[in-house]
JSON list of C-alpha atoms in Angstrom, two decimals:
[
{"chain": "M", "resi": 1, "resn": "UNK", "atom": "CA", "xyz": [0.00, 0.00, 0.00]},
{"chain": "M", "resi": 2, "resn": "UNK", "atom": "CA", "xyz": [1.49, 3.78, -1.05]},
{"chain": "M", "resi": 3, "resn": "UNK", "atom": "CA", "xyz": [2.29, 5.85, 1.80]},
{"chain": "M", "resi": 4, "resn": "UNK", "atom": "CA", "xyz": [3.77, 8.91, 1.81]},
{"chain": "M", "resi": 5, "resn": "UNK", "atom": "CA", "xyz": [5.37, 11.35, 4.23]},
{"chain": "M", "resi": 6, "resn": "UNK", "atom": "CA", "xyz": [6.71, 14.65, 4.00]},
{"chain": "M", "resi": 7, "resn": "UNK", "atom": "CA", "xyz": [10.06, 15.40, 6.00]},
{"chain": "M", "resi": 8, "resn": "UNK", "atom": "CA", "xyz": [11.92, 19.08, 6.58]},
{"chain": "M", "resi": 9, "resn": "UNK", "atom": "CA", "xyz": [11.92, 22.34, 8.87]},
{"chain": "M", "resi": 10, "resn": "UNK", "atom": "CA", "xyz": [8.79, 23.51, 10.45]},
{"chain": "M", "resi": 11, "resn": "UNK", "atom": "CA", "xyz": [10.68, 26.95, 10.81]},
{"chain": "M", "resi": 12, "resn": "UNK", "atom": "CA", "xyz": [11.84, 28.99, 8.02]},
{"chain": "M", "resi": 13, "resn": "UNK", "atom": "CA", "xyz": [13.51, 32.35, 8.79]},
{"chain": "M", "resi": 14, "resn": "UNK", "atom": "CA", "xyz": [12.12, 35.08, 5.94]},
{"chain": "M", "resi": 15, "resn": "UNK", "atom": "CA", "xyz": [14.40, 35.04, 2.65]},
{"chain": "M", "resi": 16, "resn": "UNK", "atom": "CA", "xyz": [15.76, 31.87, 3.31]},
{"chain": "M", "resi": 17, "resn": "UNK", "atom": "CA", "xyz": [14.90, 28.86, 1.14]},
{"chain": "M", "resi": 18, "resn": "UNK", "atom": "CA", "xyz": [12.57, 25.55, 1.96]},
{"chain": "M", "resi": 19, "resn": "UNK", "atom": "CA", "xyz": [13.72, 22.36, 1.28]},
{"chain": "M", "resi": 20, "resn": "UNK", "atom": "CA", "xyz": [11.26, 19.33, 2.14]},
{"chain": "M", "resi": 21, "resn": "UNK", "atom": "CA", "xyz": [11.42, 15.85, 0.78]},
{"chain": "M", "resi": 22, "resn": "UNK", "atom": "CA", "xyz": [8.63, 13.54, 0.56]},
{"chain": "M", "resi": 23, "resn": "UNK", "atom": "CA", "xyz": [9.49, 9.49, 1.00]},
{"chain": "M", "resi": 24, "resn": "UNK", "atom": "CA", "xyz": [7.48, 6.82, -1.33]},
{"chain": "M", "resi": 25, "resn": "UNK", "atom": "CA", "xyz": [6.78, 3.29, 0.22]},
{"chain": "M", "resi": 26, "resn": "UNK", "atom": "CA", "xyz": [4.98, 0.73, -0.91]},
{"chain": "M", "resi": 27, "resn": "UNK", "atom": "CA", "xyz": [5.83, 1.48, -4.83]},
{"chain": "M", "resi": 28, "resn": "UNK", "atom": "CA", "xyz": [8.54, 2.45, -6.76]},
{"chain": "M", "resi": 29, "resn": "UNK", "atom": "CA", "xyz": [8.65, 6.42, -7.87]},
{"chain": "M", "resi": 30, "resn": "UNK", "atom": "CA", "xyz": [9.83, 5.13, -10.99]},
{"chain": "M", "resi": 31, "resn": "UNK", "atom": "CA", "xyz": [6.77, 3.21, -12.01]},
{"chain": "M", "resi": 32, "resn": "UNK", "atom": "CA", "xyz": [5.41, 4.29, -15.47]},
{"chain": "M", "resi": 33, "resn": "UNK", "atom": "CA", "xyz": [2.97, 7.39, -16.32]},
{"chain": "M", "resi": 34, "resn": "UNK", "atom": "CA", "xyz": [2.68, 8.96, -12.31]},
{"chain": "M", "resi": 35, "resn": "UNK", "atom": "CA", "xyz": [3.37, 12.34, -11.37]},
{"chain": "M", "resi": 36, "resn": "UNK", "atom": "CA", "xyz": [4.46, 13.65, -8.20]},
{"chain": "M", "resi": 37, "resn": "UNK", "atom": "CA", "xyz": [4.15, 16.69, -6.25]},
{"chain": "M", "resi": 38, "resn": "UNK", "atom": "CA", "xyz": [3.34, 19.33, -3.97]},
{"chain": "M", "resi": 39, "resn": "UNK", "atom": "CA", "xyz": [0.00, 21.34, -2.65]},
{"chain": "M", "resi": 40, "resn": "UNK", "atom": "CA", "xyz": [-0.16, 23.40, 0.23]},
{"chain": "M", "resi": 41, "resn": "UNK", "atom": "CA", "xyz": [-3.10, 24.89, 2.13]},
{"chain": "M", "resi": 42, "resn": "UNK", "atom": "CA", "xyz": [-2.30, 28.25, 4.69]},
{"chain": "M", "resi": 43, "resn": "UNK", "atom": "CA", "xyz": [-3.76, 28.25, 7.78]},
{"chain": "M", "resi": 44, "resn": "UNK", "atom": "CA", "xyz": [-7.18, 28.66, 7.54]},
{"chain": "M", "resi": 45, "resn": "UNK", "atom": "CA", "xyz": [-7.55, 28.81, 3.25]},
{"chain": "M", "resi": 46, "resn": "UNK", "atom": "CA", "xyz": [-7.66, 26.85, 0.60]},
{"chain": "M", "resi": 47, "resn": "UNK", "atom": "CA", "xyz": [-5.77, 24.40, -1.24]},
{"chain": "M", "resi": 48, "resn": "UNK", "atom": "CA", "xyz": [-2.82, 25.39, -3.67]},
{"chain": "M", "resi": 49, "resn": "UNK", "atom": "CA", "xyz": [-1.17, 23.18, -6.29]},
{"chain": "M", "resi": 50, "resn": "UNK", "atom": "CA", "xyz": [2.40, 24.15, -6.28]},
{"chain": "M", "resi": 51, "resn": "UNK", "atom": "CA", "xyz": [3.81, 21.96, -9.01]},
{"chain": "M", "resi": 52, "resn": "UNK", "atom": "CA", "xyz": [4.19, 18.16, -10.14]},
{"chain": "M", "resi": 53, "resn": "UNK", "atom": "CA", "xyz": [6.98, 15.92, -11.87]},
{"chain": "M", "resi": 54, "resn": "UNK", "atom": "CA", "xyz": [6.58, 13.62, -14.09]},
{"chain": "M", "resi": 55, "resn": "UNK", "atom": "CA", "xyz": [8.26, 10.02, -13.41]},
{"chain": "M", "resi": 56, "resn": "UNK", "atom": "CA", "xyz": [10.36, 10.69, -16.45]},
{"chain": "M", "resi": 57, "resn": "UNK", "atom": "CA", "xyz": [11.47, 14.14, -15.08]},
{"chain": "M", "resi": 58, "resn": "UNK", "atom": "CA", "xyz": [9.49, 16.69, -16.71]},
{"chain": "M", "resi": 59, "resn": "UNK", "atom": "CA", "xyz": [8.61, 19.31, -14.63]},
{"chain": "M", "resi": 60, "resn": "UNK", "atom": "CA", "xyz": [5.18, 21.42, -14.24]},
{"chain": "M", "resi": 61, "resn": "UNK", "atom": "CA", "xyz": [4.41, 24.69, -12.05]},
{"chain": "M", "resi": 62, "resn": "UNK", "atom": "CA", "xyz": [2.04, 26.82, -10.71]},
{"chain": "M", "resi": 63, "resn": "UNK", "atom": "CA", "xyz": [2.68, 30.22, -12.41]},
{"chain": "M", "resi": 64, "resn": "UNK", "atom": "CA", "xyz": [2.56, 31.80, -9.40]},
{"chain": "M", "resi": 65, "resn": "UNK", "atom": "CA", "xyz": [5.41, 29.95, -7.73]},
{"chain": "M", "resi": 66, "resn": "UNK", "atom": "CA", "xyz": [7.39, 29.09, -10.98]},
{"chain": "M", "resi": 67, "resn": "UNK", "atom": "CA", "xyz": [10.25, 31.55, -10.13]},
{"chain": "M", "resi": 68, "resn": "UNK", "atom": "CA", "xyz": [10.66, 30.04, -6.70]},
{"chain": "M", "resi": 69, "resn": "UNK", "atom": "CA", "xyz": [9.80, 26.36, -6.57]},
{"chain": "M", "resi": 70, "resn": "UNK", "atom": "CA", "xyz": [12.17, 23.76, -8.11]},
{"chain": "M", "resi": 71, "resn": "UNK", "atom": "CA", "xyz": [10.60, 19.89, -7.24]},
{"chain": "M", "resi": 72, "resn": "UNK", "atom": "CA", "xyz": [13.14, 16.93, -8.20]},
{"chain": "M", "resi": 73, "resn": "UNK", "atom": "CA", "xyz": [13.15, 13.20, -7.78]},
{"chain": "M", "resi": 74, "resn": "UNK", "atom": "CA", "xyz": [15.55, 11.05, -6.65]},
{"chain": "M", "resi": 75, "resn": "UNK", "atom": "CA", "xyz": [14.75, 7.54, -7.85]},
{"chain": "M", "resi": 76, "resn": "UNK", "atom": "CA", "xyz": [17.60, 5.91, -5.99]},
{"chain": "M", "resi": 77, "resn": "UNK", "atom": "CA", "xyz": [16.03, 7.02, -2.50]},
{"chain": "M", "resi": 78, "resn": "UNK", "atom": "CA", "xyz": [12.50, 6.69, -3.71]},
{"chain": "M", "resi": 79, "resn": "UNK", "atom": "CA", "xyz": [11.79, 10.15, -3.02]},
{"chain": "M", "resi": 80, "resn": "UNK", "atom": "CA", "xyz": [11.17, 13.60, -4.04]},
{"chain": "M", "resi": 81, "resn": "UNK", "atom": "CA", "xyz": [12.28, 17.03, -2.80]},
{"chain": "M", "resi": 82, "resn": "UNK", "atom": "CA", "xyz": [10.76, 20.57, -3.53]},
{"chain": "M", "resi": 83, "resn": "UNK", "atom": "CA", "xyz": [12.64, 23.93, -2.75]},
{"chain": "M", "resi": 84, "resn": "UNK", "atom": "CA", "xyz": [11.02, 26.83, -2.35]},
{"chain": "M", "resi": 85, "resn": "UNK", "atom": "CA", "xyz": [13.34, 30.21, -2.55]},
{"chain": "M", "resi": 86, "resn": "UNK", "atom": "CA", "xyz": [13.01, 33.69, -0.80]},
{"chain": "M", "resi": 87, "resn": "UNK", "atom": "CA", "xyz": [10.29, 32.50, 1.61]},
{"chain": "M", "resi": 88, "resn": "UNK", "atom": "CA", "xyz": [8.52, 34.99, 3.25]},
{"chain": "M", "resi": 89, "resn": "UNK", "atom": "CA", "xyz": [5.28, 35.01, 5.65]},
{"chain": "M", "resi": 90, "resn": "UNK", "atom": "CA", "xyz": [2.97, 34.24, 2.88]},
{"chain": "M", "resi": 91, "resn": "UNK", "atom": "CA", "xyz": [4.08, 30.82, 2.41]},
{"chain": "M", "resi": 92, "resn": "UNK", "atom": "CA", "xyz": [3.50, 29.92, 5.84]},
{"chain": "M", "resi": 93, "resn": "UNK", "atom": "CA", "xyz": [1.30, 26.90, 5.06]},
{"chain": "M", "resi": 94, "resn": "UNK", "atom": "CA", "xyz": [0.54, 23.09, 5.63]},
{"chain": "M", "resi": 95, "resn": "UNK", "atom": "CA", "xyz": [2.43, 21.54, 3.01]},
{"chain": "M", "resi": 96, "resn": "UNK", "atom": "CA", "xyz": [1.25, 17.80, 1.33]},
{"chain": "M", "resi": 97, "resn": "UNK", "atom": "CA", "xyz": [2.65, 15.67, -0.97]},
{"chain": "M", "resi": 98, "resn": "UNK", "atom": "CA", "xyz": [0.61, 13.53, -3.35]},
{"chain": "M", "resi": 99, "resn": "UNK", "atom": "CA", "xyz": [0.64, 11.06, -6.27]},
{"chain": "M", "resi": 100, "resn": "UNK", "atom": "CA", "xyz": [-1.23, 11.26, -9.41]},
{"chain": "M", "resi": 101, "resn": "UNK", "atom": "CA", "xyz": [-1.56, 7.60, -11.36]},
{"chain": "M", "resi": 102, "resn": "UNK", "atom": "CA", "xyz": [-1.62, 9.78, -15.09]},
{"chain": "M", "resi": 103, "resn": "UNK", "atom": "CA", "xyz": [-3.85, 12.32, -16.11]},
{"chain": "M", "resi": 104, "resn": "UNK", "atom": "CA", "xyz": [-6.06, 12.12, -12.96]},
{"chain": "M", "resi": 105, "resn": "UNK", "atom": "CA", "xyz": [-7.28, 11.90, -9.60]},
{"chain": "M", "resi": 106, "resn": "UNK", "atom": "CA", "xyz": [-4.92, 13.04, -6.68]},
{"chain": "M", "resi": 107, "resn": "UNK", "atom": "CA", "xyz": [-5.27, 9.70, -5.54]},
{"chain": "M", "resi": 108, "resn": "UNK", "atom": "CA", "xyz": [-2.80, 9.58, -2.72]},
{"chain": "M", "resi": 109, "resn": "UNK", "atom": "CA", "xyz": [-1.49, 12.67, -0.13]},
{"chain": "M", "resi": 110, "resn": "UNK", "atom": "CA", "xyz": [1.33, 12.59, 2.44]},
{"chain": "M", "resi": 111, "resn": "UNK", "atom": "CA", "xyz": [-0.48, 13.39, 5.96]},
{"chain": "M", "resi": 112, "resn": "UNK", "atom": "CA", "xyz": [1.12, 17.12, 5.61]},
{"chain": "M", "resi": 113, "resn": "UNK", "atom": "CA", "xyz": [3.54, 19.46, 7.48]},
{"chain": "M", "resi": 114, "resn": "UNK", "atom": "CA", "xyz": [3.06, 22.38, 8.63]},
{"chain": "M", "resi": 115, "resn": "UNK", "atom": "CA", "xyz": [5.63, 24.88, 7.95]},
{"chain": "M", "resi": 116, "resn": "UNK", "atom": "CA", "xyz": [6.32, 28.43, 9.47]},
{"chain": "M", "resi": 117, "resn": "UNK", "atom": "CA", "xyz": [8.14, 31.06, 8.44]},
{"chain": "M", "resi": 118, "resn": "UNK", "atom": "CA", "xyz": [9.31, 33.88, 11.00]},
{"chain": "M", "resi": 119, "resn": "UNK", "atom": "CA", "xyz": [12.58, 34.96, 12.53]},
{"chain": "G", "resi": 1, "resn": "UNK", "atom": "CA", "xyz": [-5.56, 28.06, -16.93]},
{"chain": "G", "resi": 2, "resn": "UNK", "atom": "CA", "xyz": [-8.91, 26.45, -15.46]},
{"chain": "G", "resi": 3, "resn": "UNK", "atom": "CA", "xyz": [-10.30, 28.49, -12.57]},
{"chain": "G", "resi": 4, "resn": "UNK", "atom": "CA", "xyz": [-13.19, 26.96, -10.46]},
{"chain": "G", "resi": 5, "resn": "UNK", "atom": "CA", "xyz": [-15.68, 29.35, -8.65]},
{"chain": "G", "resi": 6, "resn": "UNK", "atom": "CA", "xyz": [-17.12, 27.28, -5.75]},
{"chain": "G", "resi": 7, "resn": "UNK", "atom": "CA", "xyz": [-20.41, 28.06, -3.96]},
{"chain": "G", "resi": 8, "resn": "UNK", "atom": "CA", "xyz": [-21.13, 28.74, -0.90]},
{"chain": "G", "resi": 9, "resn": "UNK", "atom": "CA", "xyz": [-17.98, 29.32, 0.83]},
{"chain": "G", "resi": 10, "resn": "UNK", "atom": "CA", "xyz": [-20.08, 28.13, 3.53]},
{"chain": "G", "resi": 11, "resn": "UNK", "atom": "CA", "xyz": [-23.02, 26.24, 4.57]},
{"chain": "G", "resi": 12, "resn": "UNK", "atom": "CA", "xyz": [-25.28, 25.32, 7.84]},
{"chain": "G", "resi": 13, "resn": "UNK", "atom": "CA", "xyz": [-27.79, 22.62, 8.28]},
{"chain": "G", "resi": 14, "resn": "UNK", "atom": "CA", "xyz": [-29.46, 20.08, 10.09]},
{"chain": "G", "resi": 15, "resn": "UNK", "atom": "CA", "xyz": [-28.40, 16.42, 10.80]},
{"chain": "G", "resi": 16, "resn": "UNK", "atom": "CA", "xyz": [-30.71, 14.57, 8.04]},
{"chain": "G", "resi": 17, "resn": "UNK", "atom": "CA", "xyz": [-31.24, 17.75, 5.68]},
{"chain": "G", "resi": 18, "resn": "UNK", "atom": "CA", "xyz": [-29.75, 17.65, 2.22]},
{"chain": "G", "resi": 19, "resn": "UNK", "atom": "CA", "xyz": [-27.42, 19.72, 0.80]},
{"chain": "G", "resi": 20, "resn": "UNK", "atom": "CA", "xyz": [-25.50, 21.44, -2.29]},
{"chain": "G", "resi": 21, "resn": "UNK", "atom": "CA", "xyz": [-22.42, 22.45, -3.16]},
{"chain": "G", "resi": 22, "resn": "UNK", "atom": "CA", "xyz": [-21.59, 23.71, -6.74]},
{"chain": "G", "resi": 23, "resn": "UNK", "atom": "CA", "xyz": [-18.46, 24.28, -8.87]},
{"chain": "G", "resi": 24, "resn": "UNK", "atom": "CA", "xyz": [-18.23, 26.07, -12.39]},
{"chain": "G", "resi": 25, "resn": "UNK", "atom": "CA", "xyz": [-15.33, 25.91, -14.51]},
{"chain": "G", "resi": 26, "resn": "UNK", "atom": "CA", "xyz": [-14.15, 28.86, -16.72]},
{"chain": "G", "resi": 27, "resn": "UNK", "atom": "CA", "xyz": [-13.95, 26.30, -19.53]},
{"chain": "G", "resi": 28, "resn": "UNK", "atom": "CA", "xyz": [-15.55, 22.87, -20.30]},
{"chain": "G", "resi": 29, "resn": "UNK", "atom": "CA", "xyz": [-13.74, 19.95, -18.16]},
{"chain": "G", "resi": 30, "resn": "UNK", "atom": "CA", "xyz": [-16.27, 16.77, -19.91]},
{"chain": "G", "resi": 31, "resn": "UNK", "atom": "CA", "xyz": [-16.64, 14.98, -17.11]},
{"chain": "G", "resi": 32, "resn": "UNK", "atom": "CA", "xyz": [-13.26, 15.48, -15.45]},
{"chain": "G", "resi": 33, "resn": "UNK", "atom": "CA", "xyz": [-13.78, 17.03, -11.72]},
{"chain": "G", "resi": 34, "resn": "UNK", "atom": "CA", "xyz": [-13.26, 15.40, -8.67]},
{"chain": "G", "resi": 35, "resn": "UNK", "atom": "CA", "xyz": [-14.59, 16.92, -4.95]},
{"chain": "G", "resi": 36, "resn": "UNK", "atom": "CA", "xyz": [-12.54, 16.12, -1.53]},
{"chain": "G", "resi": 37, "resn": "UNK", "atom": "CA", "xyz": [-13.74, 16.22, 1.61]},
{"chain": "G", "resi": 38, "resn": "UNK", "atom": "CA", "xyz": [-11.15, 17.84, 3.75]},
{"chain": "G", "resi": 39, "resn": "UNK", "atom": "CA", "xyz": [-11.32, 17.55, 8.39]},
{"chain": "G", "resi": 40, "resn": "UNK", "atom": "CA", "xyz": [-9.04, 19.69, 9.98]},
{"chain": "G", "resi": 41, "resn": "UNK", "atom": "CA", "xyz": [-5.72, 18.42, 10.45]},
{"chain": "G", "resi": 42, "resn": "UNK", "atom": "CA", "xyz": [-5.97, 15.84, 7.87]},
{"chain": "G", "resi": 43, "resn": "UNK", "atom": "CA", "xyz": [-4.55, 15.51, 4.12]},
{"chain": "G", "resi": 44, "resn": "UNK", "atom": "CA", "xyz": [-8.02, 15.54, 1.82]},
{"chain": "G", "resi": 45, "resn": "UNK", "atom": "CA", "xyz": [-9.74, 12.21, 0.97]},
{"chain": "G", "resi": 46, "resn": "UNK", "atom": "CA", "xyz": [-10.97, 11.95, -2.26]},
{"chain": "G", "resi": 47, "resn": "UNK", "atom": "CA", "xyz": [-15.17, 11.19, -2.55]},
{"chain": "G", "resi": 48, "resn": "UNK", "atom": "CA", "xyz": [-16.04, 11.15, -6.28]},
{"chain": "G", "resi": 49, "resn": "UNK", "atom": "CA", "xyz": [-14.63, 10.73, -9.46]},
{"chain": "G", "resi": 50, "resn": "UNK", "atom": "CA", "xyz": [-15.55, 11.36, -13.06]},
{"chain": "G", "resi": 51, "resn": "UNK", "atom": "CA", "xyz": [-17.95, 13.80, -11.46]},
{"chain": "G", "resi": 52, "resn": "UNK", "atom": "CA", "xyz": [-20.48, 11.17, -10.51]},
{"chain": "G", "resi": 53, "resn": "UNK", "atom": "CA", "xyz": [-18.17, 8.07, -9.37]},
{"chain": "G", "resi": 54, "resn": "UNK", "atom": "CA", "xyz": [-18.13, 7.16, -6.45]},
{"chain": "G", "resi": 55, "resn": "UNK", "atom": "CA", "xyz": [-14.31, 6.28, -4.48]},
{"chain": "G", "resi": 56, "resn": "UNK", "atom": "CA", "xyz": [-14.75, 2.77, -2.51]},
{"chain": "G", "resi": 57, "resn": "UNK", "atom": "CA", "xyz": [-15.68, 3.41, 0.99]},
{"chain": "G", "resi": 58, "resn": "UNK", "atom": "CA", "xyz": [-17.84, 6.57, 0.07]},
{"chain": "G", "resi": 59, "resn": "UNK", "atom": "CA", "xyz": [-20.87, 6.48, 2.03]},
{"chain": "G", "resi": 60, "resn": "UNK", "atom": "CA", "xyz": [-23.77, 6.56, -1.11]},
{"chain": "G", "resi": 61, "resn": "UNK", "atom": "CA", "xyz": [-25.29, 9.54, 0.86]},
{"chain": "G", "resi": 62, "resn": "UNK", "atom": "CA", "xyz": [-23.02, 11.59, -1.60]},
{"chain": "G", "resi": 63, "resn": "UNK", "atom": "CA", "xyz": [-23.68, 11.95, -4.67]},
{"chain": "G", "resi": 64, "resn": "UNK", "atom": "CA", "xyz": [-22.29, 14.05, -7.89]},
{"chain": "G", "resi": 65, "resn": "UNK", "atom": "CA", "xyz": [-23.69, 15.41, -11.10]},
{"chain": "G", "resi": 66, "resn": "UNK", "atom": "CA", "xyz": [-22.51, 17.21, -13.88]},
{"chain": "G", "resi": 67, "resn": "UNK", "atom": "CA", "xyz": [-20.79, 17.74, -17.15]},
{"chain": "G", "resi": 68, "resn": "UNK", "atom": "CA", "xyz": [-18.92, 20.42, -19.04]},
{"chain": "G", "resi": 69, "resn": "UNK", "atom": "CA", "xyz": [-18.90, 23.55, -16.57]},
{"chain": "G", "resi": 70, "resn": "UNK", "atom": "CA", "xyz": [-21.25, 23.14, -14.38]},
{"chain": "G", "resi": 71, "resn": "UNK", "atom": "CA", "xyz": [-21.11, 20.44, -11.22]},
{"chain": "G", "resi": 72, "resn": "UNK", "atom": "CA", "xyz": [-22.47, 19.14, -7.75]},
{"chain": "G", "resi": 73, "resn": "UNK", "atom": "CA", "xyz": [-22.08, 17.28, -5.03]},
{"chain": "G", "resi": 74, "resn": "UNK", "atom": "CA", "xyz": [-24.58, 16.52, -3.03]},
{"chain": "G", "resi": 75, "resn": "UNK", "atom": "CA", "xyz": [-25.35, 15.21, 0.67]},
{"chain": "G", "resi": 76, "resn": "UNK", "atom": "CA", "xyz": [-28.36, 13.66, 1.56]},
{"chain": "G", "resi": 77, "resn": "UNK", "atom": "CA", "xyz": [-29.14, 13.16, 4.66]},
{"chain": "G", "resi": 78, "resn": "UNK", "atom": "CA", "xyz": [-26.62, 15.09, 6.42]},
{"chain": "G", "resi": 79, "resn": "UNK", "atom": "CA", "xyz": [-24.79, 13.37, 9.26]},
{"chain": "G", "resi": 80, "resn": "UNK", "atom": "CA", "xyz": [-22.59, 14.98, 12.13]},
{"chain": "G", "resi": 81, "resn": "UNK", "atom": "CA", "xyz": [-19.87, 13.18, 10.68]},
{"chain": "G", "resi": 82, "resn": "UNK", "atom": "CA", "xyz": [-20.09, 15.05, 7.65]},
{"chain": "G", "resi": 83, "resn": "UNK", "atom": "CA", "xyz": [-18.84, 18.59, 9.09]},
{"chain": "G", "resi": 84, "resn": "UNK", "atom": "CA", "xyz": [-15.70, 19.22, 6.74]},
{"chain": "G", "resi": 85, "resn": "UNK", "atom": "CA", "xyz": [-14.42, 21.38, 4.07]},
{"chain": "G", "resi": 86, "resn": "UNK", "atom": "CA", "xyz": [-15.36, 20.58, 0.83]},
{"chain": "G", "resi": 87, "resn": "UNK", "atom": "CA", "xyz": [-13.21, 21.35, -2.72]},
{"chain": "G", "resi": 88, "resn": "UNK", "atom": "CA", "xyz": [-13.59, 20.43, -6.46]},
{"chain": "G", "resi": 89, "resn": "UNK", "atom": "CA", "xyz": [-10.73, 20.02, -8.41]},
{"chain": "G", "resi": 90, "resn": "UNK", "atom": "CA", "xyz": [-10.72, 19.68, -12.32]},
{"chain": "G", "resi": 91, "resn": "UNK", "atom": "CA", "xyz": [-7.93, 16.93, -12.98]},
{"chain": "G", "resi": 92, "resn": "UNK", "atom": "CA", "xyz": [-8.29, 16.89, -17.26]},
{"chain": "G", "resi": 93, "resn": "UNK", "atom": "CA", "xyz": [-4.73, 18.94, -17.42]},
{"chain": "G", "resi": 94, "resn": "UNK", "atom": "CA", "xyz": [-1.14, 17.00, -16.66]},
{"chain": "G", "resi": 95, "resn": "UNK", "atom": "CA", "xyz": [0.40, 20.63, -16.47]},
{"chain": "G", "resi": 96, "resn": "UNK", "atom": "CA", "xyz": [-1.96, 22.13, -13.79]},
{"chain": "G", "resi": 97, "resn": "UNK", "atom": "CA", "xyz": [-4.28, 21.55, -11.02]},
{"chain": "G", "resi": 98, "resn": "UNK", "atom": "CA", "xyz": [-6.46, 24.63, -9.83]},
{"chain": "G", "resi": 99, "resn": "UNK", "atom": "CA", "xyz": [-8.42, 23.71, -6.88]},
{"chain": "G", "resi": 100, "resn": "UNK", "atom": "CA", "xyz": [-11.92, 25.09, -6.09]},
{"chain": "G", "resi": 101, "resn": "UNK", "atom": "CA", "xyz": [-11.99, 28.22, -2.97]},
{"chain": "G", "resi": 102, "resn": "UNK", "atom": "CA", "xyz": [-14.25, 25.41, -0.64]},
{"chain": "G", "resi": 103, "resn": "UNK", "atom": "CA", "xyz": [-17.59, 25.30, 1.25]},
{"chain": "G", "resi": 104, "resn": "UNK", "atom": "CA", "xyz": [-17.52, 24.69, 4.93]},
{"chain": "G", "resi": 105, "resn": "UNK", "atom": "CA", "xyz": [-20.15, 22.56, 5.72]},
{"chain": "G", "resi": 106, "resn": "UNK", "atom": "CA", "xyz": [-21.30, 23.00, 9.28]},
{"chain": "G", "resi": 107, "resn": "UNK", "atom": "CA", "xyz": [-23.93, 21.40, 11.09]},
{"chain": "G", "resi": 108, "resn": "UNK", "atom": "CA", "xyz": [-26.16, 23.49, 13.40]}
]
């Protein structure tokens, strides 16, 4: 069964960049057609697609992060990473990782973690 | 880029009342939405599919309709258990996901 679970700081000084990784069990990030990637929801709002990967490495962002957010995979550890430059208050946020079997569904979501920034 | 305009932002009702929550996309999706019901603290789960579909597990007191733009979930028979956040999320792009704003379903 696919779990996933997110892993980095929950404390972020302003300016500074994010780096959280998300480890895959129970399936191999390699397998053929997913993507991968990362949504995040800030206290209290909505949910925000930040951007995906595909398992062959092509890459897919929100317009409104595309300057900032890099996500990567590393098939060796069965995981995958997303950095997040100049960080300020505004990304203060819950942030989930999730699976997408093709063209669909978010079918699977990494239980979240909530990340602050301040100084 | 897709947007999705959600309605209401936020509802109230009675245990055993039904209820309705609507998205509309900016363009035509076919049949390609999906809604989530989201409790605090947790990741969301996912309820329907294919805009009608419902996931395994889904208790068959929700139900969804629609094609093209226009879409709903509904919940018949509301239960306690059912106090959540709800979204919509068009999934017919590989390049983009644009979630819907949410409707807060509370029961009085």
């Amino acid at each position: 069964q696919l779990q996933l679970k997110e892993s980095g700081p929950g404390l972020v000084k302003p300016s500074e960049t994010l780096s959280l990784t998300c480890n895959v069990s129970g399936d191999s990030i390699s397998k053929n057609s997913y993507y991968w990637g990362w949504i995040r929801q800030p206290p209290g709002q909505g949910l925000e697609w930040i951007g995906s990967i595909y398992y062959l490495g092509s890459t897919y962002y929100n317009p409104s992060l595309r300057s900032r957010a890099t996500v990567s995979i590393d098939a060796s550890r069965n995981q995958f990473s997303l950095t997040l430059t100049s960080m300020s208050a505004s990304d203060t946020a819950v942030y989930f990782c999730m699976r997408r079997p093709g063209v669909d569904v978010v079918s699977h979501w990494g239980p979240g973690i909530l990340v602050i920034v301040s100084s | 880029d897709i947007q999705m305009t959600q309605s209401p932002s936020t509802l109230s009702a009675s245990v055993g009342d039904s209820v309705t929550i609507s998205c509309r996309a900016s363009q035509s999706i076919t049949r390609w939405l999906a809604w989530y019901q989201q409790k605090p603290g947790k990741a969301p789960r996912l309820l329907i599919f294919k805009a009608s579909t419902l996931e395994g597990g889904v208790p068959p007191r929700f139900s969804g309709r629609g094609s093209g733009r226009d879409f709903t979930l509904t919940i018949s028979s509301l239960q306690p258990d059912d106090s959540a956040t709800y979204y919509c999320l068009p999934y017919n792009s590989h390049s983009e996901l644009t979630f819907g704003g949410g409707t807060k379903v509370e029961i009085k």
